[in-house]
Amino acid sequence: METILSINNLTKKYGSLTAVDNLSFSIEKGNVYGILGPNGSGKSTTLGMVLNVVNKTSGDFQWFNGKESTHEALKKVGAIIEHPNFYPYMTAAQNLKLVCKIKDVPGAKVEEKLEIVGLQDRKDSKFRTYSLGMKQRLAIASALLNDPEILILDEPTNGLDPQGIHQIREIIRKIAAMGTTILLASHLLDEVEKVCSHVVIIRKGVKLYTGPVDGINASHGFLEMKAKDTARLCELLKTHPGIGKVTTKEDCVTAILQEPIDAEEINKYLFEKGLFLSYLVKRKESLEEQFLQLTNQTNNA
Ligand code: ADP
Ligand code: MG
């Protein structure tokens, strides 16, 4: 495994406010990471520090195992952290050609990157005629011009309509599939679930969870049941192929699901074997519930 970025006890204070609090995590090559947290949780501040645009208060970070200076390392990073700045009266292609000159990369890259973000057919339109979604796609193309090792995006779908959101997510997936490591900040759980392989959940600058996205969403949930004949109920459940561990507490039986099975299906299965349930409920700790619990927000409950 090749480490692209490691962050160790990174902290940022604004006066008495600790925006990022002893944050540590690392980014391995080829994965798609999401920094997930509610607004104001320190996502942008974290990205700002590792991109050298926000001064850290303490702790440190290291790009590419510290083999080169941060200044050199950042040449291999593509980032979009604020609103893209392009010349409104120049076309998309002209704007990107200019970026090529500034970044000292061959102009031929322009076509290749426009293709990736699906703007080939609009490359000769002036930037000012672009929709917000197209502007964001052009910004991604621009960040990719120097073939970065890692692409960093801060709230890439903010303000876009559903179609624009979908297009950006598809592009992120495509770039990831081509082998580019991605780090994106988002306050949207479903965005992280849809595009990321790994997640760092933060609240008030403090890390709450880090690991694979599946890791917190692997479970298919469980069923809680009651019947007059508890022993028979357990016996029947154990013969069902989609059910894993079965446990009993007082007269309530809990069955862990190994596949997505709904309550109705189990009810029918037991009924056909002559067993009547007096109580049946399916529960699942979804990623959403866990996220809400972790970040201590309540779902109108
Ligand atoms: P996020 O990107 O997760 O929404 P930010 O990193 O932008 O969060 O902000 C984290 C906290 O730091 C917030 O409380 C925010 O108000 C504060 N903050 C961010 N930038 C500054 C600044 N330049 N001066 C003072 N406080 C700031
Ligand atoms: Mg932010």
mmCIF file of C-alpha atoms and ligand atoms in Angstrom:
data_model
loop_
_atom_site.group_PDB
_atom_site.id
_atom_site.type_symbol
_atom_site.label_atom_id
_atom_site.label_comp_id
_atom_site.label_asym_id
_atom_site.label_seq_id
_atom_site.Cartn_x
_atom_site.Cartn_y
_atom_site.Cartn_z
ATOM 1 C CA MET A 1 0.000 0.000 0.000
ATOM 2 C CA GLU A 2 1.244 3.421 -0.953
ATOM 3 C CA THR A 3 0.376 6.304 1.331
ATOM 4 C CA ILE A 4 -0.547 9.502 -0.472
ATOM 5 C CA LEU A 5 -1.212 11.644 2.585
ATOM 6 C CA SER A 6 -0.895 11.116 6.293
ATOM 7 C CA ILE A 7 -2.328 13.533 8.796
ATOM 8 C CA ASN A 8 -1.141 13.381 12.402
ATOM 9 C CA ASN A 9 -2.862 15.236 15.236
ATOM 10 C CA LEU A 10 -3.587 18.148 12.970
ATOM 11 C CA THR A 11 -5.201 21.047 14.836
ATOM 12 C CA LYS A 12 -6.504 24.459 13.795
ATOM 13 C CA LYS A 13 -7.670 27.070 16.255
ATOM 14 C CA TYR A 14 -9.368 30.330 15.360
ATOM 15 C CA GLY A 15 -9.027 32.228 18.625
ATOM 16 C CA SER A 16 -10.930 30.195 21.199
ATOM 17 C CA LEU A 17 -12.638 28.053 18.548
ATOM 18 C CA THR A 18 -11.004 24.735 17.704
ATOM 19 C CA ALA A 19 -12.065 24.125 14.099
ATOM 20 C CA VAL A 20 -9.959 20.954 13.694
ATOM 21 C CA ASP A 21 -9.053 19.027 16.807
ATOM 22 C CA ASN A 22 -6.162 16.532 16.807
ATOM 23 C CA LEU A 23 -7.231 14.943 13.561
ATOM 24 C CA SER A 24 -5.351 11.916 12.274
ATOM 25 C CA PHE A 25 -6.012 9.722 9.269
ATOM 26 C CA SER A 26 -4.216 8.566 6.173
ATOM 27 C CA ILE A 27 -5.019 8.276 2.521
ATOM 28 C CA GLU A 28 -3.890 5.243 0.577
ATOM 29 C CA LYS A 29 -3.425 5.206 -3.175
ATOM 30 C CA GLY A 30 -6.381 4.186 -5.303
ATOM 31 C CA ASN A 31 -9.178 4.731 -2.797
ATOM 32 C CA VAL A 32 -11.956 7.292 -2.744
ATOM 33 C CA TYR A 33 -12.185 9.044 0.609
ATOM 34 C CA GLY A 34 -14.998 11.142 1.932
ATOM 35 C CA ILE A 35 -14.626 13.561 4.806
ATOM 36 C CA LEU A 36 -18.171 13.576 6.084
ATOM 37 C CA GLY A 37 -19.565 15.943 8.675
ATOM 38 C CA PRO A 38 -22.239 18.553 9.208
ATOM 39 C CA ASN A 39 -21.638 22.150 8.134
ATOM 40 C CA GLY A 40 -18.988 23.822 10.251
ATOM 41 C CA SER A 41 -17.363 20.558 11.309
ATOM 42 C CA GLY A 42 -13.932 21.491 9.954
ATOM 43 C CA LYS A 43 -13.848 19.786 6.561
ATOM 44 C CA SER A 44 -12.763 22.801 4.504
ATOM 45 C CA THR A 45 -10.283 23.858 7.177
ATOM 46 C CA THR A 46 -8.697 20.397 7.037
ATOM 47 C CA LEU A 47 -8.405 20.512 3.245
ATOM 48 C CA GLY A 48 -7.054 24.071 3.478
ATOM 49 C CA MET A 49 -4.284 23.001 5.841
ATOM 50 C CA VAL A 50 -3.067 20.072 3.753
ATOM 51 C CA LEU A 51 -3.126 22.311 0.665
ATOM 52 C CA ASN A 52 -1.072 24.974 2.451
ATOM 53 C CA VAL A 53 -3.700 27.692 2.175
ATOM 54 C CA VAL A 54 -4.638 27.621 5.883
ATOM 55 C CA ASN A 55 -1.906 27.725 8.531
ATOM 56 C CA LYS A 56 -2.093 24.844 10.974
ATOM 57 C CA THR A 57 -1.939 25.509 14.711
ATOM 58 C CA SER A 58 -0.259 22.204 15.605
ATOM 59 C CA GLY A 59 0.244 18.649 14.451
ATOM 60 C CA ASP A 60 1.460 17.831 10.985
ATOM 61 C CA PHE A 61 0.794 16.163 7.677
ATOM 62 C CA GLN A 62 2.975 14.488 5.126
ATOM 63 C CA TRP A 63 2.463 14.091 1.393
ATOM 64 C CA PHE A 64 3.855 10.998 -0.368
ATOM 65 C CA ASN A 65 5.743 9.772 2.697
ATOM 66 C CA GLY A 66 7.569 13.077 3.046
ATOM 67 C CA LYS A 67 9.985 12.298 0.240
ATOM 68 C CA GLU A 68 9.679 15.820 -1.102
ATOM 69 C CA SER A 69 8.791 19.291 0.141
ATOM 70 C CA THR A 70 5.110 20.164 0.477
ATOM 71 C CA HIS A 71 5.560 22.692 -2.320
ATOM 72 C CA GLU A 72 6.878 19.997 -4.694
ATOM 73 C CA ALA A 73 4.312 17.435 -3.525
ATOM 74 C CA LEU A 74 1.405 19.786 -4.184
ATOM 75 C CA LYS A 75 2.325 19.818 -7.873
ATOM 76 C CA LYS A 76 0.981 16.264 -7.939
ATOM 77 C CA VAL A 77 -2.301 17.250 -6.315
ATOM 78 C CA GLY A 78 -5.343 18.524 -8.177
ATOM 79 C CA ALA A 79 -7.727 20.492 -5.989
ATOM 80 C CA ILE A 80 -10.937 22.448 -6.277
ATOM 81 C CA ILE A 81 -11.595 24.121 -2.959
ATOM 82 C CA GLU A 82 -13.374 27.291 -3.918
ATOM 83 C CA HIS A 83 -15.448 28.612 -6.798
ATOM 84 C CA PRO A 84 -13.639 28.004 -10.063
ATOM 85 C CA ASN A 85 -12.047 31.084 -11.569
ATOM 86 C CA PHE A 86 -12.151 31.189 -15.335
ATOM 87 C CA TYR A 87 -12.314 34.034 -17.820
ATOM 88 C CA PRO A 88 -15.994 34.535 -18.743
ATOM 89 C CA TYR A 89 -15.387 35.749 -22.307
ATOM 90 C CA MET A 90 -12.982 32.966 -23.199
ATOM 91 C CA THR A 91 -14.199 29.543 -24.300
ATOM 92 C CA ALA A 92 -13.775 26.476 -22.119
ATOM 93 C CA ALA A 93 -10.963 25.201 -24.338
ATOM 94 C CA GLN A 94 -9.177 28.580 -24.276
ATOM 95 C CA ASN A 95 -9.449 28.723 -20.507
ATOM 96 C CA LEU A 96 -7.937 25.262 -20.137
ATOM 97 C CA LYS A 97 -5.148 26.058 -22.622
ATOM 98 C CA LEU A 98 -4.243 28.987 -20.416
ATOM 99 C CA VAL A 99 -4.140 26.723 -17.354
ATOM 100 C CA CYS A 100 -1.821 24.410 -19.303
ATOM 101 C CA LYS A 101 0.576 27.311 -19.873
ATOM 102 C CA ILE A 102 0.499 28.264 -16.195
ATOM 103 C CA LYS A 103 0.994 24.675 -15.039
ATOM 104 C CA ASP A 104 3.495 23.936 -17.796
ATOM 105 C CA VAL A 105 1.674 20.910 -19.192
ATOM 106 C CA PRO A 106 1.183 20.081 -22.885
ATOM 107 C CA GLY A 107 -1.861 21.716 -24.488
ATOM 108 C CA ALA A 108 -2.930 18.343 -25.859
ATOM 109 C CA LYS A 109 -4.193 17.435 -22.382
ATOM 110 C CA VAL A 110 -7.125 19.812 -22.867
ATOM 111 C CA GLU A 111 -9.043 17.510 -25.216
ATOM 112 C CA GLU A 112 -8.414 14.442 -23.079
ATOM 113 C CA LYS A 113 -9.708 16.086 -19.910
ATOM 114 C CA LEU A 114 -12.703 17.712 -21.601
ATOM 115 C CA GLU A 115 -13.662 14.239 -22.773
ATOM 116 C CA ILE A 116 -13.551 12.845 -19.232
ATOM 117 C CA VAL A 117 -15.948 15.486 -17.928
ATOM 118 C CA GLY A 118 -18.225 15.305 -20.966
ATOM 119 C CA LEU A 119 -17.639 18.830 -22.244
ATOM 120 C CA GLN A 120 -16.104 18.009 -25.640
ATOM 121 C CA ASP A 121 -19.134 19.223 -27.558
ATOM 122 C CA ARG A 122 -19.307 22.495 -25.612
ATOM 123 C CA LYS A 123 -15.600 23.274 -25.555
ATOM 124 C CA ASP A 124 -15.951 26.255 -27.900
ATOM 125 C CA SER A 125 -18.706 27.906 -25.877
ATOM 126 C CA LYS A 126 -17.765 30.878 -23.756
ATOM 127 C CA PHE A 127 -17.389 30.131 -20.065
ATOM 128 C CA ARG A 128 -20.073 32.683 -19.151
ATOM 129 C CA THR A 129 -22.670 30.623 -21.067
ATOM 130 C CA TYR A 130 -22.001 27.565 -18.917
ATOM 131 C CA SER A 131 -24.457 26.261 -16.339
ATOM 132 C CA LEU A 132 -23.220 25.827 -12.764
ATOM 133 C CA GLY A 133 -22.839 22.084 -13.337
ATOM 134 C CA MET A 134 -20.780 22.658 -16.487
ATOM 135 C CA LYS A 135 -18.591 25.174 -14.646
ATOM 136 C CA GLN A 136 -17.949 22.595 -11.966
ATOM 137 C CA ARG A 137 -17.122 19.957 -14.591
ATOM 138 C CA LEU A 138 -14.720 22.380 -16.271
ATOM 139 C CA ALA A 139 -13.069 22.980 -12.901
ATOM 140 C CA ILE A 140 -12.575 19.219 -12.541
ATOM 141 C CA ALA A 141 -11.076 19.038 -16.047
ATOM 142 C CA SER A 142 -8.751 21.881 -15.106
ATOM 143 C CA ALA A 143 -7.645 20.163 -11.900
ATOM 144 C CA LEU A 144 -6.886 17.017 -13.904
ATOM 145 C CA LEU A 145 -4.695 18.707 -16.546
ATOM 146 C CA ASN A 146 -1.418 17.796 -14.876
ATOM 147 C CA ASP A 147 -2.524 14.172 -14.260
ATOM 148 C CA PRO A 148 -2.492 14.514 -10.471
ATOM 149 C CA GLU A 149 -1.988 11.532 -8.165
ATOM 150 C CA ILE A 150 -4.909 12.731 -6.078
ATOM 151 C CA LEU A 151 -7.942 14.892 -6.774
ATOM 152 C CA ILE A 152 -9.373 16.926 -3.895
ATOM 153 C CA LEU A 153 -12.914 18.261 -4.065
ATOM 154 C CA ASP A 154 -14.749 20.344 -1.475
ATOM 155 C CA GLU A 155 -18.538 19.853 -1.614
ATOM 156 C CA PRO A 156 -18.416 19.124 -5.356
ATOM 157 C CA THR A 157 -22.195 19.024 -5.857
ATOM 158 C CA ASN A 158 -23.223 22.022 -3.751
ATOM 159 C CA GLY A 159 -25.839 24.166 -5.460
ATOM 160 C CA LEU A 160 -26.361 21.816 -8.407
ATOM 161 C CA ASP A 161 -29.679 20.444 -9.645
ATOM 162 C CA PRO A 162 -30.301 16.670 -9.469
ATOM 163 C CA GLN A 163 -29.050 16.061 -12.995
ATOM 164 C CA GLY A 164 -25.914 18.125 -12.351
ATOM 165 C CA ILE A 165 -25.324 16.223 -9.109
ATOM 166 C CA HIS A 166 -25.659 12.906 -10.926
ATOM 167 C CA GLN A 167 -23.217 13.967 -13.652
ATOM 168 C CA ILE A 168 -20.579 15.085 -11.152
ATOM 169 C CA ARG A 169 -20.875 11.836 -9.185
ATOM 170 C CA GLU A 170 -20.542 9.788 -12.371
ATOM 171 C CA ILE A 171 -17.426 11.756 -13.318
ATOM 172 C CA ILE A 172 -15.895 11.217 -9.874
ATOM 173 C CA ARG A 173 -16.531 7.473 -10.207
ATOM 174 C CA LYS A 174 -14.979 7.464 -13.666
ATOM 175 C CA ILE A 175 -11.858 9.295 -12.477
ATOM 176 C CA ALA A 176 -11.547 6.886 -9.552
ATOM 177 C CA ALA A 177 -11.913 3.905 -11.897
ATOM 178 C CA MET A 178 -8.977 5.276 -13.891
ATOM 179 C CA GLY A 179 -6.863 4.902 -10.749
ATOM 180 C CA THR A 180 -6.753 8.456 -9.394
ATOM 181 C CA THR A 181 -7.032 8.691 -5.627
ATOM 182 C CA ILE A 182 -9.829 11.027 -4.538
ATOM 183 C CA LEU A 183 -10.516 12.975 -1.358
ATOM 184 C CA LEU A 184 -13.817 14.782 -1.178
ATOM 185 C CA ALA A 185 -15.480 16.741 1.589
ATOM 186 C CA SER A 186 -19.236 16.535 1.879
ATOM 187 C CA HIS A 187 -21.998 17.075 4.396
ATOM 188 C CA LEU A 188 -24.161 14.653 2.418
ATOM 189 C CA LEU A 189 -24.225 11.124 3.697
ATOM 190 C CA ASP A 190 -25.719 9.678 0.525
ATOM 191 C CA GLU A 191 -23.033 11.349 -1.586
ATOM 192 C CA VAL A 192 -20.305 9.677 0.441
ATOM 193 C CA GLU A 193 -22.189 6.373 0.361
ATOM 194 C CA LYS A 194 -22.562 6.588 -3.411
ATOM 195 C CA VAL A 195 -19.064 7.567 -4.452
ATOM 196 C CA CYS A 196 -16.615 6.787 -1.663
ATOM 197 C CA SER A 197 -14.905 3.581 -0.617
ATOM 198 C CA HIS A 198 -13.668 5.059 2.668
ATOM 199 C CA VAL A 199 -15.012 7.635 5.059
ATOM 200 C CA VAL A 200 -13.698 9.873 7.817
ATOM 201 C CA ILE A 201 -16.610 11.186 9.862
ATOM 202 C CA ILE A 202 -15.935 14.367 11.820
ATOM 203 C CA ARG A 203 -17.964 16.572 14.117
ATOM 204 C CA LYS A 204 -16.724 19.843 15.596
ATOM 205 C CA GLY A 205 -13.273 19.046 14.243
ATOM 206 C CA VAL A 206 -13.089 15.705 16.069
ATOM 207 C CA LYS A 207 -12.839 12.390 14.233
ATOM 208 C CA LEU A 208 -15.693 10.025 15.085
ATOM 209 C CA TYR A 209 -15.141 7.171 12.666
ATOM 210 C CA THR A 210 -12.725 6.201 9.974
ATOM 211 C CA GLY A 211 -12.812 3.113 7.805
ATOM 212 C CA PRO A 212 -14.467 1.543 4.793
ATOM 213 C CA VAL A 213 -17.936 2.815 3.905
ATOM 214 C CA ASP A 214 -19.192 -0.797 3.799
ATOM 215 C CA GLY A 215 -17.806 -1.360 7.255
ATOM 216 C CA ILE A 216 -20.531 0.736 8.764
ATOM 217 C CA ASN A 217 -23.231 -0.491 6.442
ATOM 218 C CA ALA A 218 -22.597 -4.193 6.069
ATOM 219 C CA SER A 219 -25.490 -5.372 8.164
ATOM 220 C CA HIS A 220 -28.811 -6.400 6.655
ATOM 221 C CA GLY A 221 -30.381 -5.821 10.017
ATOM 222 C CA PHE A 222 -32.151 -8.209 12.314
ATOM 223 C CA LEU A 223 -35.637 -9.420 13.266
ATOM 224 C CA GLU A 224 -37.198 -9.509 16.688
ATOM 225 C CA MET A 225 -39.980 -12.046 17.149
ATOM 226 C CA LYS A 226 -42.186 -13.637 19.748
ATOM 227 C CA ALA A 227 -44.340 -16.787 19.602
ATOM 228 C CA LYS A 228 -45.988 -19.091 22.147
ATOM 229 C CA ASP A 229 -43.463 -21.829 21.397
ATOM 230 C CA THR A 230 -40.108 -20.051 21.588
ATOM 231 C CA ALA A 231 -38.070 -23.238 21.136
ATOM 232 C CA ARG A 232 -39.938 -24.201 17.957
ATOM 233 C CA LEU A 233 -39.524 -20.654 16.649
ATOM 234 C CA CYS A 234 -35.741 -20.831 17.117
ATOM 235 C CA GLU A 235 -35.614 -24.243 15.499
ATOM 236 C CA LEU A 236 -37.503 -23.062 12.400
ATOM 237 C CA LEU A 237 -35.440 -19.901 12.083
ATOM 238 C CA LYS A 238 -32.228 -21.913 12.121
ATOM 239 C CA THR A 239 -33.392 -23.902 9.085
ATOM 240 C CA HIS A 240 -33.910 -20.708 7.035
ATOM 241 C CA PRO A 241 -30.896 -20.165 4.733
ATOM 242 C CA GLY A 242 -30.958 -16.367 4.997
ATOM 243 C CA ILE A 243 -30.766 -16.275 8.762
ATOM 244 C CA GLY A 244 -27.562 -16.240 10.730
ATOM 245 C CA LYS A 245 -27.263 -16.139 14.474
ATOM 246 C CA VAL A 246 -30.434 -16.682 16.514
ATOM 247 C CA THR A 247 -30.523 -15.592 20.153
ATOM 248 C CA THR A 248 -33.222 -15.572 22.804
ATOM 249 C CA LYS A 249 -33.693 -13.078 25.598
ATOM 250 C CA GLU A 250 -36.632 -13.871 27.870
ATOM 251 C CA ASP A 251 -39.374 -14.647 25.340
ATOM 252 C CA CYS A 252 -38.006 -12.457 22.556
ATOM 253 C CA VAL A 253 -36.039 -14.091 19.749
ATOM 254 C CA THR A 254 -33.515 -12.073 17.716
ATOM 255 C CA ALA A 255 -32.378 -13.342 14.304
ATOM 256 C CA ILE A 256 -29.528 -11.717 12.406
ATOM 257 C CA LEU A 257 -30.167 -11.507 8.675
ATOM 258 C CA GLN A 258 -27.460 -12.584 6.263
ATOM 259 C CA GLU A 259 -29.406 -11.431 3.236
ATOM 260 C CA PRO A 260 -31.918 -8.677 2.691
ATOM 261 C CA ILE A 261 -35.110 -10.425 3.827
ATOM 262 C CA ASP A 262 -38.249 -8.524 4.726
ATOM 263 C CA ALA A 263 -40.451 -9.208 7.720
ATOM 264 C CA GLU A 264 -43.352 -10.358 5.538
ATOM 265 C CA GLU A 265 -41.244 -13.102 3.974
ATOM 266 C CA ILE A 266 -40.276 -14.506 7.376
ATOM 267 C CA ASN A 267 -43.845 -14.261 8.619
ATOM 268 C CA LYS A 268 -45.055 -16.271 5.619
ATOM 269 C CA TYR A 269 -42.268 -18.829 6.015
ATOM 270 C CA LEU A 270 -43.134 -19.450 9.660
ATOM 271 C CA PHE A 271 -46.878 -19.459 8.995
ATOM 272 C CA GLU A 272 -46.437 -22.150 6.343
ATOM 273 C CA LYS A 273 -44.632 -24.268 8.942
ATOM 274 C CA GLY A 274 -47.611 -23.821 11.267
ATOM 275 C CA LEU A 275 -46.108 -21.242 13.591
ATOM 276 C CA PHE A 276 -47.959 -18.023 14.418
ATOM 277 C CA LEU A 277 -46.024 -15.000 15.564
ATOM 278 C CA SER A 278 -47.397 -12.743 18.245
ATOM 279 C CA TYR A 279 -44.756 -10.094 17.587
ATOM 280 C CA LEU A 280 -42.481 -9.295 14.665
ATOM 281 C CA VAL A 281 -40.322 -6.285 13.920
ATOM 282 C CA LYS A 282 -37.400 -5.693 11.614
ATOM 283 C CA ARG A 283 -34.635 -3.374 12.714
ATOM 284 C CA LYS A 284 -31.645 -2.087 10.917
ATOM 285 C CA GLU A 285 -28.916 0.236 11.920
ATOM 286 C CA SER A 286 -28.435 1.980 8.624
ATOM 287 C CA LEU A 287 -25.430 4.090 7.801
ATOM 288 C CA GLU A 288 -27.769 7.024 8.195
ATOM 289 C CA GLU A 289 -28.809 6.044 11.715
ATOM 290 C CA GLN A 290 -25.226 5.453 12.653
ATOM 291 C CA PHE A 291 -24.171 8.758 11.142
ATOM 292 C CA LEU A 292 -26.930 10.584 12.991
ATOM 293 C CA GLN A 293 -25.992 8.835 16.215
ATOM 294 C CA LEU A 294 -22.328 9.560 15.692
ATOM 295 C CA THR A 295 -22.883 13.200 14.916
ATOM 296 C CA ASN A 296 -25.563 13.418 17.587
ATOM 297 C CA GLN A 297 -28.289 14.745 15.368
ATOM 298 C CA THR A 298 -31.771 13.437 15.803
ATOM 299 C CA ASN A 299 -34.082 12.340 13.085
ATOM 300 C CA ASN A 300 -37.162 14.100 14.475
ATOM 301 C CA ALA A 301 -37.168 11.423 17.175
HETATM 302 P P1 ADP B 1 -16.972 22.759 7.059
HETATM 303 O O1 ADP B 1 -16.149 22.878 5.825
HETATM 304 O O2 ADP B 1 -17.019 21.384 7.631
HETATM 305 O O3 ADP B 1 -18.355 23.314 6.884
HETATM 306 P P2 ADP B 1 -15.137 24.756 8.097
HETATM 307 O O4 ADP B 1 -13.815 24.080 8.046
HETATM 308 O O5 ADP B 1 -15.448 25.720 7.024
HETATM 309 O O6 ADP B 1 -16.277 23.643 8.211
HETATM 310 O O7 ADP B 1 -15.291 25.530 9.468
HETATM 311 C C1 ADP B 1 -15.025 24.909 10.727
HETATM 312 C C2 ADP B 1 -15.227 25.931 11.829
HETATM 313 O O8 ADP B 1 -14.214 26.937 11.754
HETATM 314 C C3 ADP B 1 -16.554 26.656 11.764
HETATM 315 O O9 ADP B 1 -17.004 26.862 13.074
HETATM 316 C C4 ADP B 1 -16.199 27.954 11.099
HETATM 317 O O10 ADP B 1 -17.082 28.987 11.479
HETATM 318 C C5 ADP B 1 -14.796 28.211 11.614
HETATM 319 N N1 ADP B 1 -13.962 28.990 10.671
HETATM 320 C C6 ADP B 1 -13.632 28.614 9.406
HETATM 321 N N2 ADP B 1 -12.839 29.531 8.820
HETATM 322 C C7 ADP B 1 -12.657 30.514 9.734
HETATM 323 C C8 ADP B 1 -11.925 31.752 9.745
HETATM 324 N N3 ADP B 1 -11.209 32.125 8.683
HETATM 325 N N4 ADP B 1 -11.975 32.492 10.855
HETATM 326 C C9 ADP B 1 -12.679 32.099 11.935
HETATM 327 N N5 ADP B 1 -13.376 30.951 12.003
HETATM 328 C C10 ADP B 1 -13.378 30.164 10.930
HETATM 329 MG MG MG B 2 -16.768 23.506 3.929
#
